[in-house]
C-alpha cells in the first residue's frame, strides 16, 4: 500500500479483516518490520484516540515515532499558493512538507475540513499536498472528507459483535453545539457501502451528505422508523454539506439525541460512536452506559486498524 486515505486503498475488506484479527491475536507479530523506520504524525487539530492508538500501533511494529502539533510550537503555515506572505504565517506548507519528509519514512496527517470553502475541503487540498510533496507514503488520521482509520476500526468492531451475517446498521445524525465535519459520517458510509450490510442513514432534512458517500444507502428522515429492527446504531453529528449551507448548523433538535426511547424499537442494537462524544446532546447517559454500548471496544480497535495500515505501508517501502 502506497497511501491510505479512503476505503479503496485497503483493497479487499475480507483480507484486511483477516489481517486485523491476526494482529489482534498477536499485536507484536511484525515487530521487526519497522526497525529503524520513523513515523511522523502531523496534527493540525486536536486528538486523543488517533494520537495514542497510532503511536501504539507504530511501537507494535518496532517503529520510532515523532509527533508534531502544528498549532503548538511549529510555525503557522500558509497553505495557498500565490499568497503574498505579509501576514501572520511565517512558513509555506510547500517548504514545510518536503522538509518533514526528510526526517521520516511514513507520514500521518490530521487536517480537518476548515468550512471556509467547500471546494478546498472536498478536494482534500492539505493531505493531497502531503502526498504530492513529502516524497513519503501518507495516511489519513482524519482529513477533510474522510476518517478511514476510524471506519476500519468500526468495521472490525461490527464484525466482532454482529449476530447475523447481514446486520442492519443505522448511521444517525444527532445534535451538537458546534459545527463538526462530515469526515466521520462520509467515511463510515463509504466503508459500510463496501460491505453487504443493510445500511441506513438517518438525519433531519438539510443534512444530506455528499451523494458520492451516500451511494446506494437508504436515507430516512424519520429517526424512529430508521431505528426499527436495527442491530447497530452509529451516532454522529455533522454540519450541513449542501450548497450555501455548507458548514452550518441547521438543527439543534434534541429529539434526535439517542435515548432509550429510540433504542427500544431496535433489535437490542449495539450503540457506537467514534468519540469524543457530548453526553446528553448526542446520546443519553443511560444509553452510553448501557451494556449495549460498545464505544470503548470500538476505540480499542483503533490500535488494530492503525497497526494493519502501518504494516502495509511498511511492507511497500522501497
Ligand atoms: C471531530 C469530528 O467530528 O470530525 C473528530 C471526531 C473523531 N470531532 C470533534 O471535533 C468534536
Ligand atoms: N475518534 C477519534 O479519532 O478520536 P480523536 O479525535 O480523539 O483522535
Coordinates of C-alpha atoms and ligand atoms in Angstrom, one line a residue:
X1 CA 0.0 0.0 0.0
X2 CA 1.4 3.4 -1.0
X3 CA -1.1 5.6 0.8
X4 CA -4.2 5.3 3.0
X5 CA -6.9 7.9 2.6
X6 CA -10.0 6.0 1.6
X7 CA -11.6 2.6 1.5
X8 CA -10.3 1.7 -1.9
X9 CA -6.7 1.9 -0.6
X10 CA -7.2 -1.1 1.7
X11 CA -8.4 -3.3 -1.2
X12 CA -10.4 -6.5 -0.3
X13 CA -12.1 -6.0 3.0
X14 CA -12.2 -9.7 3.9
X15 CA -8.4 -9.9 3.6
X16 CA -8.0 -6.7 5.6
X17 CA -10.3 -8.0 8.3
X18 CA -8.4 -11.4 8.4
X19 CA -5.2 -9.4 8.9
X20 CA -6.8 -7.3 11.6
X21 CA -7.8 -10.4 13.6
X22 CA -4.4 -11.9 13.1
X23 CA -2.8 -8.8 14.5
X24 CA -5.4 -8.6 17.4
X25 CA -4.3 -12.1 18.5
X26 CA -0.6 -11.2 18.4
X27 CA -0.1 -7.4 18.0
X28 CA 3.8 -7.7 18.1
X29 CA 3.9 -10.3 15.4
X30 CA 5.5 -7.8 13.0
X31 CA 7.7 -6.0 15.5
X32 CA 10.8 -6.4 13.3
X33 CA 9.1 -4.8 10.3
X34 CA 9.5 -1.2 11.5
X35 CA 13.0 -1.4 12.9
X36 CA 14.9 1.9 12.3
X37 CA 11.9 3.3 10.5
X38 CA 10.3 6.6 11.7
X39 CA 6.7 7.6 11.7
X40 CA 6.0 11.3 11.7
X41 CA 2.5 12.2 12.9
X42 CA 1.3 15.8 12.0
X43 CA -1.7 17.2 13.8
X44 CA -3.4 20.4 12.6
X45 CA -6.3 19.5 15.0
X46 CA -6.7 18.0 18.5
X47 CA -6.8 14.3 19.1
X48 CA -6.9 11.7 21.9
X49 CA -7.6 8.4 20.3
X50 CA -5.8 8.9 17.0
X51 CA -2.7 10.1 18.6
X52 CA -2.4 7.4 21.2
X53 CA -3.6 4.4 19.1
X54 CA -1.5 5.3 16.1
X55 CA 1.6 5.8 18.3
X56 CA 0.9 2.4 19.9
X57 CA 0.4 0.8 16.5
X58 CA 3.8 2.1 15.4
X59 CA 5.5 0.7 18.5
X60 CA 3.8 -2.6 17.9
X61 CA 5.7 -2.6 14.6
X62 CA 9.0 -1.5 16.2
X63 CA 9.0 2.0 14.7
X64 CA 10.2 5.2 16.1
X65 CA 7.6 8.0 16.4
X66 CA 7.8 11.8 16.1
X67 CA 4.7 13.8 16.8
X68 CA 4.2 17.5 15.7
X69 CA 1.3 19.6 16.7
X70 CA 1.3 22.4 14.1
X71 CA -0.6 24.8 16.4
X72 CA 1.7 24.2 19.4
X73 CA 5.2 25.3 18.7
X74 CA 5.5 24.9 15.0
X75 CA 5.4 27.9 12.6
X76 CA 2.0 28.8 11.3
X77 CA 1.7 27.5 7.8
X78 CA 0.3 29.2 4.7
X79 CA -1.5 26.7 2.6
X80 CA -2.5 28.7 -0.5
X81 CA 0.0 29.1 -3.3
X82 CA 0.5 32.6 -4.7
X83 CA -0.3 34.5 -1.5
X84 CA 2.0 37.5 -0.6
X85 CA 3.1 36.3 2.8
X86 CA 3.0 39.5 4.7
X87 CA 0.5 38.3 7.3
X88 CA 0.9 36.1 10.4
X89 CA 2.2 32.9 8.7
X90 CA 6.0 32.7 8.6
X91 CA 6.2 29.5 6.6
X92 CA 4.6 28.0 3.5
X93 CA 3.4 24.4 3.5
X94 CA 5.2 23.8 0.2
X95 CA 8.6 24.1 2.0
X96 CA 7.4 22.6 5.3
X97 CA 6.1 19.3 3.7
X98 CA 9.3 18.3 1.9
X99 CA 11.3 19.2 5.0
X100 CA 9.1 16.9 7.1
X101 CA 9.6 14.2 4.6
X102 CA 13.4 14.4 5.2
X103 CA 13.1 13.2 8.8
X104 CA 10.8 10.2 8.4
X105 CA 9.7 7.2 6.4
X106 CA 5.9 7.4 6.7
X107 CA 3.7 10.4 7.5
X108 CA 0.3 10.5 9.1
X109 CA -1.7 13.7 8.8
X110 CA -4.7 15.1 10.7
X111 CA -6.2 18.1 8.9
X112 CA -10.0 18.7 9.3
X113 CA -12.3 20.5 7.0
X114 CA -12.0 24.2 7.6
X115 CA -15.5 25.0 6.4
X116 CA -14.4 28.2 4.6
X117 CA -14.6 26.8 1.1
X118 CA -16.3 23.5 0.2
X119 CA -14.1 23.0 -2.8
X120 CA -10.9 23.5 -0.9
X121 CA -12.1 20.9 1.7
X122 CA -13.6 18.4 -0.7
X123 CA -10.5 18.4 -3.0
X124 CA -8.5 17.3 0.1
X125 CA -6.1 20.2 -0.6
X126 CA -4.0 19.7 2.5
X127 CA -3.5 15.9 2.6
X128 CA -3.0 15.9 -1.2
X129 CA -0.2 18.4 -0.8
X130 CA 1.5 15.9 1.6
X131 CA 1.0 13.1 -0.9
X132 CA 2.5 15.2 -3.7
X133 CA 5.4 17.0 -2.0
X134 CA 6.6 14.8 1.0
X135 CA 8.1 12.0 -1.0
X136 CA 6.8 9.6 1.6
X137 CA 3.8 7.3 1.9
X138 CA 1.0 9.3 3.6
X139 CA -2.0 8.1 5.6
X140 CA -5.0 10.0 6.9
X141 CA -5.6 10.5 10.6
X142 CA -8.8 12.3 9.6
X143 CA -8.6 14.6 6.7
X144 CA -11.3 17.0 5.3
X145 CA -13.7 14.4 3.9
X146 CA -12.8 11.0 5.5
X147 CA -11.6 9.3 8.6
X148 CA -10.6 5.9 7.3
X149 CA -8.7 4.6 10.4
X150 CA -11.9 5.2 12.3
X151 CA -14.1 3.5 9.7
X152 CA -11.8 0.5 9.5
X153 CA -11.9 0.1 13.4
X154 CA -15.7 0.5 13.2
X155 CA -15.9 -2.3 10.6
X156 CA -13.7 -4.6 12.8
X157 CA -16.0 -3.8 15.8
X158 CA -19.2 -4.6 13.8
X159 CA -17.6 -7.9 12.6
X160 CA -16.8 -8.8 16.2
X161 CA -20.3 -8.1 17.6
X162 CA -22.7 -8.9 14.7
X163 CA -25.1 -11.8 15.3
X164 CA -26.3 -12.2 11.7
X165 CA -24.2 -12.2 8.5
X166 CA -26.0 -9.1 7.2
X167 CA -26.8 -6.8 10.2
X168 CA -28.9 -3.6 9.9
X169 CA -26.6 -0.7 10.6
X170 CA -28.0 2.8 11.1
X171 CA -25.9 5.9 10.9
X172 CA -27.9 8.6 12.7
X173 CA -27.3 12.4 12.9
X174 CA -27.6 13.8 16.4
X175 CA -27.4 17.4 17.7
X176 CA -24.2 19.2 18.8
X177 CA -23.5 22.8 19.8
X178 CA -20.5 23.2 17.4
X179 CA -20.3 22.7 13.6
X180 CA -18.5 19.4 13.0
X181 CA -17.0 18.0 9.8
X182 CA -18.7 15.3 7.6
X183 CA -15.5 13.2 7.6
X184 CA -16.6 10.6 10.0
X185 CA -20.1 10.0 8.5
X186 CA -18.8 10.2 4.9
X187 CA -16.1 7.7 5.7
X188 CA -18.4 5.4 7.7
X189 CA -20.9 5.4 4.8
X190 CA -18.1 4.7 2.3
X191 CA -17.0 1.7 4.3
X192 CA -20.5 0.4 5.0
X193 CA -21.3 0.7 1.3
X194 CA -18.3 -1.5 0.6
X195 CA -19.9 -4.3 2.7
X196 CA -23.1 -6.1 2.1
X197 CA -24.8 -4.9 5.4
X198 CA -28.2 -3.4 5.3
X199 CA -27.2 0.3 5.7
X200 CA -29.4 3.2 6.5
X201 CA -28.6 6.9 7.1
X202 CA -31.0 8.9 9.2
X203 CA -30.9 12.7 9.5
X204 CA -33.2 15.8 9.5
X205 CA -33.9 17.4 6.2
X206 CA -31.0 19.6 5.1
X207 CA -28.3 17.3 6.4
X208 CA -27.9 15.3 3.2
X209 CA -24.3 14.1 2.8
X210 CA -22.3 14.3 -0.5
X211 CA -24.0 11.8 -2.8
X212 CA -20.6 10.2 -3.6
X213 CA -20.6 8.9 0.0
X214 CA -24.3 8.1 0.4
X215 CA -24.1 5.8 -2.6
X216 CA -26.9 3.2 -2.5
X217 CA -27.6 3.6 1.2
X218 CA -31.2 4.1 2.3
X219 CA -31.8 7.7 3.6
X220 CA -34.5 8.1 6.2
X221 CA -35.8 11.4 7.7
X222 CA -37.8 9.7 10.4
X223 CA -35.3 8.5 13.0
X224 CA -37.7 6.2 14.8
X225 CA -38.5 4.4 11.6
X226 CA -34.8 4.1 10.7
X227 CA -34.1 2.5 14.1
X228 CA -36.8 -0.2 13.8
X229 CA -35.1 -3.6 13.9
X230 CA -31.5 -2.1 13.8
X231 CA -28.6 -4.2 15.0
X232 CA -26.1 -1.3 15.3
X233 CA -26.7 2.4 15.9
X234 CA -23.9 4.6 14.9
X235 CA -24.4 8.2 16.1
X236 CA -22.6 11.2 14.9
X237 CA -23.2 14.9 14.4
X238 CA -22.2 16.7 11.3
X239 CA -22.8 20.2 9.9
X240 CA -24.6 20.7 6.6
X241 CA -22.9 19.8 3.4
X242 CA -25.2 21.2 0.8
X243 CA -24.8 24.4 -1.2
X244 CA -24.8 27.7 0.7
X245 CA -25.4 25.9 4.0
X246 CA -22.0 24.2 3.9
X247 CA -20.6 24.1 7.4
X248 CA -23.7 25.5 9.0
X249 CA -25.8 24.1 12.0
X250 CA -29.4 23.8 10.8
X251 CA -30.9 22.0 13.7
X252 CA -30.4 21.6 17.5
X253 CA -33.3 19.3 17.8
X254 CA -32.8 17.2 20.9
X255 CA -35.5 14.8 19.8
X256 CA -32.6 13.3 17.8
X257 CA -30.5 12.7 20.9
X258 CA -30.1 8.9 21.0
X259 CA -32.1 7.8 24.1
X260 CA -33.8 4.7 25.5
X261 CA -36.9 5.8 23.6
X262 CA -35.3 5.2 20.2
X263 CA -33.2 2.2 21.3
X264 CA -36.4 0.4 22.4
X265 CA -37.5 -0.1 18.8
X266 CA -34.2 -1.6 17.7
X267 CA -33.2 -5.3 17.7
X268 CA -31.4 -4.7 21.0
X269 CA -28.9 -2.8 19.0
X270 CA -25.4 -2.0 20.0
X271 CA -24.6 1.7 20.3
X272 CA -21.4 3.0 18.6
X273 CA -19.8 6.4 18.4
X274 CA -16.2 7.3 17.3
X275 CA -15.7 9.6 20.4
X276 CA -15.2 12.2 21.7
X277 CA -18.9 12.4 22.5
X278 CA -21.0 15.0 24.2
X279 CA -23.3 13.2 26.6
X280 CA -27.0 14.2 26.6
X281 CA -26.5 16.0 23.3
X282 CA -25.5 13.0 21.0
X283 CA -26.5 10.2 23.4
X284 CA -28.0 10.0 26.9
X285 CA -26.0 8.8 29.9
X286 CA -28.3 5.7 30.1
X287 CA -27.6 4.6 26.6
X288 CA -23.8 5.2 26.6
X289 CA -23.5 3.4 29.9
X290 CA -25.8 0.5 28.9
X291 CA -24.4 -3.0 28.3
X292 CA -25.2 -2.4 24.6
X293 CA -22.7 0.5 24.4
X294 CA -19.6 -0.7 22.6
X295 CA -17.8 2.7 22.3
X296 CA -14.8 1.5 24.4
X297 CA -14.0 -1.7 22.4
X298 CA -14.6 0.4 19.3
X299 CA -11.9 2.8 20.4
X300 CA -9.7 -0.1 21.3
X301 CA -9.9 -1.3 17.8
X302 CA -8.2 1.9 16.6
X303 CA -4.9 0.3 17.6
X304 CA -5.7 -2.7 15.4
X305 CA -6.8 -0.7 12.3
X306 CA -3.7 1.5 12.6
X307 CA -1.4 -1.5 13.0
X308 CA -2.7 -3.1 9.8
X309 CA -2.4 0.2 7.9
X310 CA 1.2 0.9 9.1
X311 CA 2.2 -2.7 8.5
X312 CA 1.0 -2.5 4.9
X313 CA 2.8 0.9 4.3
X314 CA 6.0 -0.5 5.8
X315 CA 5.8 -3.6 3.5
X316 CA 5.7 -1.4 0.5
X317 CA 8.6 0.9 1.5
X318 CA 11.4 0.8 -1.0
Ligands
LIG1 C1 -14.2 15.5 15.3 C2 -15.1 15.4 14.1 O1 -16.4 15.4 14.3 O2 -14.7 15.2 13.0 C3 -13.3 14.3 15.4 C4 -14.0 13.0 15.6 C5 -13.1 11.9 15.6 N1 -14.9 15.8 16.5 C6 -14.8 16.9 17.2 O3 -14.2 17.9 16.7 C7 -15.6 17.0 18.5
LIG2 N1 -12.2 9.0 17.2 C1 -11.1 9.8 17.1 O1 -10.5 9.9 16.0 O2 -10.8 10.4 18.2 P1 -9.7 11.6 18.4 O3 -10.2 12.8 17.7 O4 -9.6 11.8 19.9 O5 -8.4 11.2 17.8

